[in-house]
Amino acid sequence: MFGRLSQLARHFSRPLPNYAHRSAAFGSGTHTYPAMAATSAQGKSMIHTAAALIIGDEVLGGKVETVDTNSAFFAKFCFRLGIQLKRIEVIADDEDEIVEATRRMSNNYDFVVTSGGIGPTHDDITYQSIAKAFDLPLVLHEEAYERMKRLSKPHPSKPKFNWDEPSPALEAKKRMVLLPIDKNRPLDEQAVFVDEELWVPISVVNGNIHILPGIPRLFERMLDALKPQLLPRLRDPEGKGIHRIMISTPMPESSVAGYLTELAAKVEARGIKVGSYPRWGKARNTVTLVGRDVEYMRSLVPEVEKAVDGKRVVVEGEDDSE
């Protein structure tokens, strides 16, 4: 599937232009949020937790050219926005697995993204599988189809492709705009167009599952463009996110384990997590403080530096030469 990256990129977009956002609302839907879940000013459920589902046989097969980078990008995206990323799963292009995973994730997390499996070929089964998961029909999305005809670039081998003449190629293209649609929800809440230069929408199912392409440059571009719609639903609407402070230490983990255990217990009530990360083959390891209360975290730095015989760094490894 990912061997067709250039072909799908040609389908989905023009050459990368400036971004243009289109506002869109998100429905509360049938997703089971906690009973006391807070809502934003717009009445939408707040986003505290997230999960990602990476779909693709080629990822599990270890194809070098299809190494998954979307997981790392999504993790950083959530960290910057202060969303707790709780789970990332990689599964095959298997209908039963997609059905089970999306049902479970939709029920357990506030914001779920899927990556992959929405191309024109037989193994692109994400839309149909998620439709089955929530008992929804697949419906040709007219606006997406019109945008596809207007914005997608023809394949070099078929420069005069005929959109009005029935053909196997046309049917394959239409597979990419057959979206899971709930007739009880507004249509514009189920297909969110985030970029005026892309015809492919973010399909939103069950109120919190967001179906994105697996092509990294499209996944990243569309997720970034979705950010303005997410900000009002975050605990920190200004998007300040979570903070990480790193302290470099020459001491082995076994020597600092006792102190870090005590420190973790002390700061847990303040929402601070303490981490310890060995750096194989390097002279120095890294201790981290992660949380939202950055002022309190900064106040801990002198104590931690003294206890681990270390010093604060901005970039891990910046003091390796010493």
PDB file of C-alpha atoms in Angstrom:
ATOM      1  CA  MET A   1       0.000   0.000   0.000  1.00  0.00           C
ATOM      2  CA  PHE A   2       2.691   2.497   0.929  1.00  0.00           C
ATOM      3  CA  GLY A   3       4.523   1.698  -2.275  1.00  0.00           C
ATOM      4  CA  ARG A   4       1.910   4.012  -3.788  1.00  0.00           C
ATOM      5  CA  LEU A   5       2.874   7.030  -1.654  1.00  0.00           C
ATOM      6  CA  SER A   6       3.595   9.315  -4.561  1.00  0.00           C
ATOM      7  CA  GLN A   7       0.429   8.217  -6.327  1.00  0.00           C
ATOM      8  CA  LEU A   8      -1.754   8.867  -3.292  1.00  0.00           C
ATOM      9  CA  ALA A   9      -0.078  12.172  -2.586  1.00  0.00           C
ATOM     10  CA  ARG A  10      -0.911  13.143  -6.157  1.00  0.00           C
ATOM     11  CA  HIS A  11      -4.523  12.095  -5.530  1.00  0.00           C
ATOM     12  CA  PHE A  12      -4.856  14.006  -2.292  1.00  0.00           C
ATOM     13  CA  SER A  13      -3.140  17.309  -2.968  1.00  0.00           C
ATOM     14  CA  ARG A  14      -1.563  19.892  -5.133  1.00  0.00           C
ATOM     15  CA  PRO A  15       2.053  20.867  -4.419  1.00  0.00           C
ATOM     16  CA  LEU A  16       2.278  22.095  -0.844  1.00  0.00           C
ATOM     17  CA  PRO A  17       0.773  25.610  -0.646  1.00  0.00           C
ATOM     18  CA  ASN A  18      -0.060  27.942   2.210  1.00  0.00           C
ATOM     19  CA  TYR A  19      -2.533  26.485   4.644  1.00  0.00           C
ATOM     20  CA  ALA A  20      -6.149  27.631   4.706  1.00  0.00           C
ATOM     21  CA  HIS A  21      -8.360  26.482   7.568  1.00  0.00           C
ATOM     22  CA  ARG A  22     -12.063  25.873   7.454  1.00  0.00           C
ATOM     23  CA  SER A  23     -13.899  25.890  10.749  1.00  0.00           C
ATOM     24  CA  ALA A  24     -15.871  22.814  11.729  1.00  0.00           C
ATOM     25  CA  ALA A  25     -17.772  21.642  14.774  1.00  0.00           C
ATOM     26  CA  PHE A  26     -17.481  18.304  16.493  1.00  0.00           C
ATOM     27  CA  GLY A  27     -20.527  16.462  17.725  1.00  0.00           C
ATOM     28  CA  SER A  28     -20.783  14.892  21.161  1.00  0.00           C
ATOM     29  CA  GLY A  29     -22.136  11.762  19.492  1.00  0.00           C
ATOM     30  CA  THR A  30     -22.570   8.382  21.102  1.00  0.00           C
ATOM     31  CA  HIS A  31     -19.064   8.229  22.490  1.00  0.00           C
ATOM     32  CA  THR A  32     -19.161   7.261  26.150  1.00  0.00           C
ATOM     33  CA  TYR A  33     -17.391  10.052  27.973  1.00  0.00           C
ATOM     34  CA  PRO A  34     -17.000   9.968  31.750  1.00  0.00           C
ATOM     35  CA  ALA A  35     -20.239  10.884  33.474  1.00  0.00           C
ATOM     36  CA  MET A  36     -18.873  14.187  34.788  1.00  0.00           C
ATOM     37  CA  ALA A  37     -16.932  15.151  31.677  1.00  0.00           C
ATOM     38  CA  ALA A  38     -16.493  18.909  31.309  1.00  0.00           C
ATOM     39  CA  THR A  39     -17.578  20.715  28.193  1.00  0.00           C
ATOM     40  CA  SER A  40     -16.171  23.674  26.311  1.00  0.00           C
ATOM     41  CA  ALA A  41     -17.946  26.970  25.797  1.00  0.00           C
ATOM     42  CA  GLN A  42     -19.304  25.532  22.549  1.00  0.00           C
ATOM     43  CA  GLY A  43     -20.818  22.599  24.433  1.00  0.00           C
ATOM     44  CA  LYS A  44     -18.314  20.074  23.069  1.00  0.00           C
ATOM     45  CA  SER A  45     -16.688  17.464  25.288  1.00  0.00           C
ATOM     46  CA  MET A  46     -13.276  18.481  26.548  1.00  0.00           C
ATOM     47  CA  ILE A  47     -10.212  16.581  25.386  1.00  0.00           C
ATOM     48  CA  HIS A  48      -7.981  15.132  28.094  1.00  0.00           C
ATOM     49  CA  THR A  49      -6.807  11.823  26.631  1.00  0.00           C
ATOM     50  CA  ALA A  50      -5.792  10.597  23.186  1.00  0.00           C
ATOM     51  CA  ALA A  51      -4.910   7.413  21.325  1.00  0.00           C
ATOM     52  CA  ALA A  52      -3.575   6.570  17.873  1.00  0.00           C
ATOM     53  CA  LEU A  53      -4.267   3.555  15.691  1.00  0.00           C
ATOM     54  CA  ILE A  54      -1.664   2.950  12.969  1.00  0.00           C
ATOM     55  CA  ILE A  55      -3.125   0.666  10.307  1.00  0.00           C
ATOM     56  CA  GLY A  56      -1.072  -1.153   7.700  1.00  0.00           C
ATOM     57  CA  ASP A  57       0.398  -4.529   6.823  1.00  0.00           C
ATOM     58  CA  GLU A  58       3.482  -2.771   5.490  1.00  0.00           C
ATOM     59  CA  VAL A  59       4.250  -1.210   8.884  1.00  0.00           C
ATOM     60  CA  LEU A  60       4.127  -4.604  10.596  1.00  0.00           C
ATOM     61  CA  GLY A  61       6.080  -6.100   7.703  1.00  0.00           C
ATOM     62  CA  GLY A  62       9.014  -3.795   8.330  1.00  0.00           C
ATOM     63  CA  LYS A  63       9.282  -2.249   4.891  1.00  0.00           C
ATOM     64  CA  VAL A  64      12.160   0.217   5.168  1.00  0.00           C
ATOM     65  CA  GLU A  65      10.498   2.886   3.048  1.00  0.00           C
ATOM     66  CA  THR A  66       7.336   2.782   5.161  1.00  0.00           C
ATOM     67  CA  VAL A  67       8.762   3.190   8.638  1.00  0.00           C
ATOM     68  CA  ASP A  68       5.990   4.720  10.750  1.00  0.00           C
ATOM     69  CA  THR A  69       6.749   8.336  11.652  1.00  0.00           C
ATOM     70  CA  ASN A  70       3.136   9.300  12.339  1.00  0.00           C
ATOM     71  CA  SER A  71       3.270   7.849  15.849  1.00  0.00           C
ATOM     72  CA  ALA A  72       6.175  10.077  16.835  1.00  0.00           C
ATOM     73  CA  PHE A  73       4.589  13.133  15.244  1.00  0.00           C
ATOM     74  CA  PHE A  74       1.289  12.511  17.026  1.00  0.00           C
ATOM     75  CA  ALA A  75       3.054  12.003  20.358  1.00  0.00           C
ATOM     76  CA  LYS A  76       4.808  15.362  20.018  1.00  0.00           C
ATOM     77  CA  PHE A  77       1.576  16.999  18.837  1.00  0.00           C
ATOM     78  CA  CYS A  78      -0.278  15.814  21.944  1.00  0.00           C
ATOM     79  CA  PHE A  79       2.598  16.754  24.259  1.00  0.00           C
ATOM     80  CA  ARG A  80       2.683  20.323  22.923  1.00  0.00           C
ATOM     81  CA  LEU A  81      -1.068  20.699  23.439  1.00  0.00           C
ATOM     82  CA  GLY A  82      -1.135  19.147  26.895  1.00  0.00           C
ATOM     83  CA  ILE A  83      -3.189  16.128  25.821  1.00  0.00           C
ATOM     84  CA  GLN A  84      -2.348  12.881  27.604  1.00  0.00           C
ATOM     85  CA  LEU A  85      -1.485  10.361  24.903  1.00  0.00           C
ATOM     86  CA  LYS A  86      -2.422   7.067  26.527  1.00  0.00           C
ATOM     87  CA  ARG A  87      -2.023   4.496  23.762  1.00  0.00           C
ATOM     88  CA  ILE A  88      -0.553   3.872  20.323  1.00  0.00           C
ATOM     89  CA  GLU A  89      -1.335   0.622  18.523  1.00  0.00           C
ATOM     90  CA  VAL A  90      -0.149  -0.763  15.196  1.00  0.00           C
ATOM     91  CA  ILE A  91      -2.455  -3.287  13.555  1.00  0.00           C
ATOM     92  CA  ALA A  92      -2.805  -5.031  10.203  1.00  0.00           C
ATOM     93  CA  ASP A  93      -5.195  -4.237   7.370  1.00  0.00           C
ATOM     94  CA  ASP A  94      -7.647  -6.625   8.972  1.00  0.00           C
ATOM     95  CA  GLU A  95     -11.327  -5.749   9.302  1.00  0.00           C
ATOM     96  CA  ASP A  96     -11.919  -7.553  12.585  1.00  0.00           C
ATOM     97  CA  GLU A  97      -8.906  -5.936  14.212  1.00  0.00           C
ATOM     98  CA  ILE A  98      -9.891  -2.471  13.034  1.00  0.00           C
ATOM     99  CA  VAL A  99     -13.460  -2.971  14.267  1.00  0.00           C
ATOM    100  CA  GLU A 100     -12.340  -4.125  17.707  1.00  0.00           C
ATOM    101  CA  ALA A 101      -9.656  -1.465  18.152  1.00  0.00           C
ATOM    102  CA  THR A 102     -11.759   1.518  17.061  1.00  0.00           C
ATOM    103  CA  ARG A 103     -14.709   0.533  19.239  1.00  0.00           C
ATOM    104  CA  ARG A 104     -12.459   0.146  22.267  1.00  0.00           C
ATOM    105  CA  MET A 105     -10.477   3.327  21.663  1.00  0.00           C
ATOM    106  CA  SER A 106     -13.573   5.414  20.988  1.00  0.00           C
ATOM    107  CA  ASN A 107     -15.001   4.272  24.289  1.00  0.00           C
ATOM    108  CA  ASN A 108     -11.823   4.805  26.313  1.00  0.00           C
ATOM    109  CA  TYR A 109     -10.262   8.018  24.964  1.00  0.00           C
ATOM    110  CA  ASP A 110     -11.458  11.509  24.112  1.00  0.00           C
ATOM    111  CA  PHE A 111      -9.482  12.066  20.897  1.00  0.00           C
ATOM    112  CA  VAL A 112      -8.590   9.166  18.609  1.00  0.00           C
ATOM    113  CA  VAL A 113      -6.761   9.316  15.278  1.00  0.00           C
ATOM    114  CA  THR A 114      -6.238   6.562  12.769  1.00  0.00           C
ATOM    115  CA  SER A 115      -3.492   6.538  10.156  1.00  0.00           C
ATOM    116  CA  GLY A 116      -3.548   4.593   6.918  1.00  0.00           C
ATOM    117  CA  GLY A 117      -5.788   2.433   4.789  1.00  0.00           C
ATOM    118  CA  ILE A 118      -7.869   5.027   2.937  1.00  0.00           C
ATOM    119  CA  GLY A 119      -6.451   4.675  -0.588  1.00  0.00           C
ATOM    120  CA  PRO A 120      -8.094   3.299  -3.757  1.00  0.00           C
ATOM    121  CA  THR A 121      -7.016  -0.363  -3.671  1.00  0.00           C
ATOM    122  CA  HIS A 122      -8.401  -3.582  -2.227  1.00  0.00           C
ATOM    123  CA  ASP A 123      -6.272  -3.476   0.925  1.00  0.00           C
ATOM    124  CA  ASP A 124      -7.434   0.026   1.872  1.00  0.00           C
ATOM    125  CA  ILE A 125     -10.264  -1.004   4.182  1.00  0.00           C
ATOM    126  CA  THR A 126     -10.206   1.574   6.983  1.00  0.00           C
ATOM    127  CA  TYR A 127     -13.409   3.394   6.000  1.00  0.00           C
ATOM    128  CA  GLN A 128     -15.420   0.215   5.507  1.00  0.00           C
ATOM    129  CA  SER A 129     -14.114  -1.361   8.706  1.00  0.00           C
ATOM    130  CA  ILE A 130     -14.865   1.663  10.881  1.00  0.00           C
ATOM    131  CA  ALA A 131     -18.290   1.952   9.268  1.00  0.00           C
ATOM    132  CA  LYS A 132     -18.928  -1.653  10.288  1.00  0.00           C
ATOM    133  CA  ALA A 133     -17.659  -0.969  13.808  1.00  0.00           C
ATOM    134  CA  PHE A 134     -20.388   1.615  14.375  1.00  0.00           C
ATOM    135  CA  ASP A 135     -23.127   0.159  12.138  1.00  0.00           C
ATOM    136  CA  LEU A 136     -22.925   2.999   9.624  1.00  0.00           C
ATOM    137  CA  PRO A 137     -23.391   2.967   5.849  1.00  0.00           C
ATOM    138  CA  LEU A 138     -20.678   4.075   3.452  1.00  0.00           C
ATOM    139  CA  VAL A 139     -21.975   7.095   1.547  1.00  0.00           C
ATOM    140  CA  LEU A 140     -20.436   8.960  -1.370  1.00  0.00           C
ATOM    141  CA  HIS A 141     -19.545  12.370   0.058  1.00  0.00           C
ATOM    142  CA  GLU A 142     -20.500  14.725  -2.748  1.00  0.00           C
ATOM    143  CA  GLU A 143     -18.390  17.707  -1.661  1.00  0.00           C
ATOM    144  CA  ALA A 144     -15.294  15.535  -1.237  1.00  0.00           C
ATOM    145  CA  TYR A 145     -15.903  14.014  -4.668  1.00  0.00           C
ATOM    146  CA  GLU A 146     -16.250  17.419  -6.322  1.00  0.00           C
ATOM    147  CA  ARG A 147     -13.121  18.634  -4.571  1.00  0.00           C
ATOM    148  CA  MET A 148     -11.297  15.495  -5.711  1.00  0.00           C
ATOM    149  CA  LYS A 149     -12.206  16.169  -9.328  1.00  0.00           C
ATOM    150  CA  ARG A 150     -11.116  19.788  -9.013  1.00  0.00           C
ATOM    151  CA  LEU A 151      -7.930  19.418  -6.963  1.00  0.00           C
ATOM    152  CA  SER A 152      -6.374  16.011  -7.608  1.00  0.00           C
ATOM    153  CA  LYS A 153      -3.635  15.764 -10.198  1.00  0.00           C
ATOM    154  CA  PRO A 154      -3.899  13.093 -12.911  1.00  0.00           C
ATOM    155  CA  HIS A 155      -1.430  10.241 -12.991  1.00  0.00           C
ATOM    156  CA  PRO A 156       1.280  10.784 -15.636  1.00  0.00           C
ATOM    157  CA  SER A 157       0.186   7.591 -17.363  1.00  0.00           C
ATOM    158  CA  LYS A 158      -3.379   8.918 -17.712  1.00  0.00           C
ATOM    159  CA  PRO A 159      -3.089  12.671 -18.285  1.00  0.00           C
ATOM    160  CA  LYS A 160      -6.585  12.858 -19.833  1.00  0.00           C
ATOM    161  CA  PHE A 161      -8.477  10.808 -17.282  1.00  0.00           C
ATOM    162  CA  ASN A 162     -12.235  11.087 -17.901  1.00  0.00           C
ATOM    163  CA  TRP A 163     -14.285  11.706 -14.765  1.00  0.00           C
ATOM    164  CA  ASP A 164     -17.538  11.229 -16.643  1.00  0.00           C
ATOM    165  CA  GLU A 165     -16.757   7.881 -18.240  1.00  0.00           C
ATOM    166  CA  PRO A 166     -17.350   4.765 -16.080  1.00  0.00           C
ATOM    167  CA  SER A 167     -14.159   2.769 -15.583  1.00  0.00           C
ATOM    168  CA  PRO A 168     -12.406   0.608 -12.953  1.00  0.00           C
ATOM    169  CA  ALA A 169     -10.055   3.525 -12.257  1.00  0.00           C
ATOM    170  CA  LEU A 170     -12.988   5.852 -11.566  1.00  0.00           C
ATOM    171  CA  GLU A 171     -14.559   3.324  -9.198  1.00  0.00           C
ATOM    172  CA  ALA A 172     -11.231   3.014  -7.389  1.00  0.00           C
ATOM    173  CA  LYS A 173     -11.083   6.780  -6.949  1.00  0.00           C
ATOM    174  CA  LYS A 174     -14.639   6.867  -5.622  1.00  0.00           C
ATOM    175  CA  ARG A 175     -13.665   4.372  -2.899  1.00  0.00           C
ATOM    176  CA  MET A 176     -11.707   7.198  -1.300  1.00  0.00           C
ATOM    177  CA  VAL A 177     -14.822   9.367  -0.849  1.00  0.00           C
ATOM    178  CA  LEU A 178     -17.147   6.641   0.429  1.00  0.00           C
ATOM    179  CA  LEU A 179     -17.266   7.753   4.060  1.00  0.00           C
ATOM    180  CA  PRO A 180     -18.984   6.332   7.151  1.00  0.00           C
ATOM    181  CA  ILE A 181     -21.996   8.621   7.593  1.00  0.00           C
ATOM    182  CA  ASP A 182     -24.436   8.809  10.508  1.00  0.00           C
ATOM    183  CA  LYS A 183     -27.752  10.228   9.259  1.00  0.00           C
ATOM    184  CA  ASN A 184     -28.493  11.489  12.774  1.00  0.00           C
ATOM    185  CA  ARG A 185     -25.506  13.877  12.788  1.00  0.00           C
ATOM    186  CA  PRO A 186     -24.875  17.017  10.753  1.00  0.00           C
ATOM    187  CA  LEU A 187     -22.825  16.113   7.711  1.00  0.00           C
ATOM    188  CA  ASP A 188     -20.238  18.861   8.252  1.00  0.00           C
ATOM    189  CA  GLU A 189     -19.413  17.358  11.650  1.00  0.00           C
ATOM    190  CA  GLN A 190     -18.509  14.061   9.989  1.00  0.00           C
ATOM    191  CA  ALA A 191     -16.262  15.279   7.167  1.00  0.00           C
ATOM    192  CA  VAL A 192     -13.972  18.128   8.194  1.00  0.00           C
ATOM    193  CA  PHE A 193     -12.090  19.933   5.432  1.00  0.00           C
ATOM    194  CA  VAL A 194      -9.052  21.519   7.066  1.00  0.00           C
ATOM    195  CA  ASP A 195      -7.131  22.708   4.021  1.00  0.00           C
ATOM    196  CA  GLU A 196      -8.495  24.417   0.925  1.00  0.00           C
ATOM    197  CA  GLU A 197      -5.826  22.786  -1.222  1.00  0.00           C
ATOM    198  CA  LEU A 198      -6.695  19.227  -0.164  1.00  0.00           C
ATOM    199  CA  TRP A 199      -9.776  17.388  -1.298  1.00  0.00           C
ATOM    200  CA  VAL A 200      -9.540  14.642   1.319  1.00  0.00           C
ATOM    201  CA  PRO A 201     -11.469  15.449   4.523  1.00  0.00           C
ATOM    202  CA  ILE A 202     -10.848  14.210   8.028  1.00  0.00           C
ATOM    203  CA  SER A 203     -13.657  11.731   8.501  1.00  0.00           C
ATOM    204  CA  VAL A 204     -14.986  11.943  12.073  1.00  0.00           C
ATOM    205  CA  VAL A 205     -16.836   8.876  13.318  1.00  0.00           C
ATOM    206  CA  ASN A 206     -18.701   8.417  16.596  1.00  0.00           C
ATOM    207  CA  GLY A 207     -17.764  11.962  17.576  1.00  0.00           C
ATOM    208  CA  ASN A 208     -14.123  11.285  18.431  1.00  0.00           C
ATOM    209  CA  ILE A 209     -12.459   9.008  15.846  1.00  0.00           C
ATOM    210  CA  HIS A 210     -10.544  11.028  13.243  1.00  0.00           C
ATOM    211  CA  ILE A 211      -9.516   9.096  10.118  1.00  0.00           C
ATOM    212  CA  LEU A 212      -6.345  10.451   8.480  1.00  0.00           C
ATOM    213  CA  PRO A 213      -4.142   9.334   5.566  1.00  0.00           C
ATOM    214  CA  GLY A 214      -1.083   7.261   6.373  1.00  0.00           C
ATOM    215  CA  ILE A 215       1.221   9.314   4.122  1.00  0.00           C
ATOM    216  CA  PRO A 216       3.345  11.200   6.693  1.00  0.00           C
ATOM    217  CA  ARG A 217       3.383  14.593   4.973  1.00  0.00           C
ATOM    218  CA  LEU A 218      -0.421  14.514   4.628  1.00  0.00           C
ATOM    219  CA  PHE A 219      -0.981  13.123   8.127  1.00  0.00           C
ATOM    220  CA  GLU A 220       1.158  15.871   9.637  1.00  0.00           C
ATOM    221  CA  ARG A 221      -0.293  18.631   7.498  1.00  0.00           C
ATOM    222  CA  MET A 222      -3.899  17.721   8.221  1.00  0.00           C
ATOM    223  CA  LEU A 223      -3.341  17.186  11.931  1.00  0.00           C
ATOM    224  CA  ASP A 224      -1.638  20.562  12.251  1.00  0.00           C
ATOM    225  CA  ALA A 225      -4.512  22.172  10.356  1.00  0.00           C
ATOM    226  CA  LEU A 226      -6.987  20.582  12.785  1.00  0.00           C
ATOM    227  CA  LYS A 227      -5.368  22.281  15.780  1.00  0.00           C
ATOM    228  CA  PRO A 228      -7.565  25.442  15.775  1.00  0.00           C
ATOM    229  CA  GLN A 229     -10.654  23.256  16.217  1.00  0.00           C
ATOM    230  CA  LEU A 230      -9.059  21.356  19.096  1.00  0.00           C
ATOM    231  CA  LEU A 231      -7.780  24.281  21.170  1.00  0.00           C
ATOM    232  CA  PRO A 232     -11.165  25.363  22.610  1.00  0.00           C
ATOM    233  CA  ARG A 233     -11.664  21.825  23.913  1.00  0.00           C
ATOM    234  CA  LEU A 234      -8.376  21.570  25.808  1.00  0.00           C
ATOM    235  CA  ARG A 235      -7.749  22.044  29.508  1.00  0.00           C
ATOM    236  CA  ASP A 236      -5.239  24.697  28.514  1.00  0.00           C
ATOM    237  CA  PRO A 237      -6.928  26.567  25.620  1.00  0.00           C
ATOM    238  CA  GLU A 238      -3.820  28.645  25.004  1.00  0.00           C
ATOM    239  CA  GLY A 239      -2.009  25.486  24.005  1.00  0.00           C
ATOM    240  CA  LYS A 240       0.849  25.872  26.471  1.00  0.00           C
ATOM    241  CA  GLY A 241       0.901  22.133  26.881  1.00  0.00           C
ATOM    242  CA  ILE A 242       3.068  19.989  29.098  1.00  0.00           C
ATOM    243  CA  HIS A 243       6.626  20.895  30.048  1.00  0.00           C
ATOM    244  CA  ARG A 244       9.730  18.734  30.206  1.00  0.00           C
ATOM    245  CA  ILE A 245      12.887  19.605  32.137  1.00  0.00           C
ATOM    246  CA  MET A 246      15.988  17.502  31.468  1.00  0.00           C
ATOM    247  CA  ILE A 247      18.923  17.045  33.818  1.00  0.00           C
ATOM    248  CA  SER A 248      22.105  15.360  32.611  1.00  0.00           C
ATOM    249  CA  THR A 249      23.893  13.132  35.117  1.00  0.00           C
ATOM    250  CA  PRO A 250      27.133  11.104  34.995  1.00  0.00           C
ATOM    251  CA  MET A 251      25.731   8.660  37.549  1.00  0.00           C
ATOM    252  CA  PRO A 252      24.338   5.222  36.574  1.00  0.00           C
ATOM    253  CA  GLU A 253      20.644   4.574  37.067  1.00  0.00           C
ATOM    254  CA  SER A 254      21.289   2.179  39.933  1.00  0.00           C
ATOM    255  CA  SER A 255      22.939   4.980  41.908  1.00  0.00           C
ATOM    256  CA  VAL A 256      20.070   7.456  41.536  1.00  0.00           C
ATOM    257  CA  ALA A 257      17.156   4.999  41.686  1.00  0.00           C
ATOM    258  CA  GLY A 258      16.553   5.427  45.411  1.00  0.00           C
ATOM    259  CA  TYR A 259      16.464   9.213  45.285  1.00  0.00           C
ATOM    260  CA  LEU A 260      14.278   9.303  42.168  1.00  0.00           C
ATOM    261  CA  THR A 261      11.788   6.906  43.778  1.00  0.00           C
ATOM    262  CA  GLU A 262      11.451   9.252  46.747  1.00  0.00           C
ATOM    263  CA  LEU A 263      11.213  12.296  44.484  1.00  0.00           C
ATOM    264  CA  ALA A 264       8.504  10.703  42.348  1.00  0.00           C
ATOM    265  CA  ALA A 265       6.403   9.997  45.433  1.00  0.00           C
ATOM    266  CA  LYS A 266       6.864  13.567  46.657  1.00  0.00           C
ATOM    267  CA  VAL A 267       5.809  15.292  43.436  1.00  0.00           C
ATOM    268  CA  GLU A 268       3.061  12.909  42.300  1.00  0.00           C
ATOM    269  CA  ALA A 269       0.333  14.966  43.967  1.00  0.00           C
ATOM    270  CA  ARG A 270       1.457  17.997  41.952  1.00  0.00           C
ATOM    271  CA  GLY A 271       0.999  16.113  38.698  1.00  0.00           C
ATOM    272  CA  ILE A 272       4.758  15.802  38.062  1.00  0.00           C
ATOM    273  CA  LYS A 273       6.287  12.644  36.626  1.00  0.00           C
ATOM    274  CA  VAL A 274       9.936  11.737  37.166  1.00  0.00           C
ATOM    275  CA  GLY A 275      11.783   9.813  34.476  1.00  0.00           C
ATOM    276  CA  SER A 276      15.207   8.205  34.177  1.00  0.00           C
ATOM    277  CA  TYR A 277      16.688   7.327  30.797  1.00  0.00           C
ATOM    278  CA  PRO A 278      20.010   5.553  30.206  1.00  0.00           C
ATOM    279  CA  ARG A 279      21.915   6.614  27.105  1.00  0.00           C
ATOM    280  CA  TRP A 280      23.635   3.526  25.797  1.00  0.00           C
ATOM    281  CA  GLY A 281      27.279   4.090  24.957  1.00  0.00           C
ATOM    282  CA  LYS A 282      27.308   7.622  26.390  1.00  0.00           C
ATOM    283  CA  ALA A 283      28.976   8.927  29.539  1.00  0.00           C
ATOM    284  CA  ARG A 284      25.889  10.723  30.799  1.00  0.00           C
ATOM    285  CA  ASN A 285      22.283   9.683  31.392  1.00  0.00           C
ATOM    286  CA  THR A 286      19.140  11.821  31.583  1.00  0.00           C
ATOM    287  CA  VAL A 287      16.670  12.514  34.386  1.00  0.00           C
ATOM    288  CA  THR A 288      13.415  14.271  33.453  1.00  0.00           C
ATOM    289  CA  LEU A 289      10.641  16.170  35.189  1.00  0.00           C
ATOM    290  CA  VAL A 290       7.403  16.307  33.194  1.00  0.00           C
ATOM    291  CA  GLY A 291       4.227  18.180  34.075  1.00  0.00           C
ATOM    292  CA  ARG A 292       2.169  21.349  33.783  1.00  0.00           C
ATOM    293  CA  ASP A 293       3.344  23.231  36.885  1.00  0.00           C
ATOM    294  CA  VAL A 294       6.507  24.583  35.318  1.00  0.00           C
ATOM    295  CA  GLU A 295       7.302  26.976  38.165  1.00  0.00           C
ATOM    296  CA  TYR A 296       7.237  24.173  40.711  1.00  0.00           C
ATOM    297  CA  MET A 297       9.329  21.999  38.390  1.00  0.00           C
ATOM    298  CA  ARG A 298      11.926  24.755  38.062  1.00  0.00           C
ATOM    299  CA  SER A 299      12.085  25.062  41.824  1.00  0.00           C
ATOM    300  CA  LEU A 300      13.071  21.394  42.023  1.00  0.00           C
ATOM    301  CA  VAL A 301      16.023  21.707  39.650  1.00  0.00           C
ATOM    302  CA  PRO A 302      18.724  22.700  42.191  1.00  0.00           C
ATOM    303  CA  GLU A 303      17.746  19.811  44.456  1.00  0.00           C
ATOM    304  CA  VAL A 304      17.776  17.294  41.609  1.00  0.00           C
ATOM    305  CA  GLU A 305      21.058  18.590  40.177  1.00  0.00           C
ATOM    306  CA  LYS A 306      22.720  18.176  43.573  1.00  0.00           C
ATOM    307  CA  ALA A 307      21.242  14.722  44.225  1.00  0.00           C
ATOM    308  CA  VAL A 308      22.338  13.285  40.859  1.00  0.00           C
ATOM    309  CA  ASP A 309      25.541  15.303  40.494  1.00  0.00           C
ATOM    310  CA  GLY A 310      24.121  16.715  37.283  1.00  0.00           C
ATOM    311  CA  LYS A 311      23.102  19.871  35.492  1.00  0.00           C
ATOM    312  CA  ARG A 312      20.101  21.023  33.535  1.00  0.00           C
ATOM    313  CA  VAL A 313      20.318  20.792  29.738  1.00  0.00           C
ATOM    314  CA  VAL A 314      18.097  22.089  26.983  1.00  0.00           C
ATOM    315  CA  VAL A 315      18.963  19.393  24.451  1.00  0.00           C
ATOM    316  CA  GLU A 316      19.806  15.840  25.467  1.00  0.00           C
ATOM    317  CA  GLY A 317      23.459  15.144  24.775  1.00  0.00           C
ATOM    318  CA  GLU A 318      24.544  18.772  24.525  1.00  0.00           C
ATOM    319  CA  ASP A 319      27.211  18.175  27.187  1.00  0.00           C
ATOM    320  CA  ASP A 320      28.510  14.875  25.799  1.00  0.00           C
ATOM    321  CA  SER A 321      31.749  16.505  24.617  1.00  0.00           C
ATOM    322  CA  GLU A 322      32.617  17.340  28.196  1.00  0.00           C
TER     323      GLU A 322
END
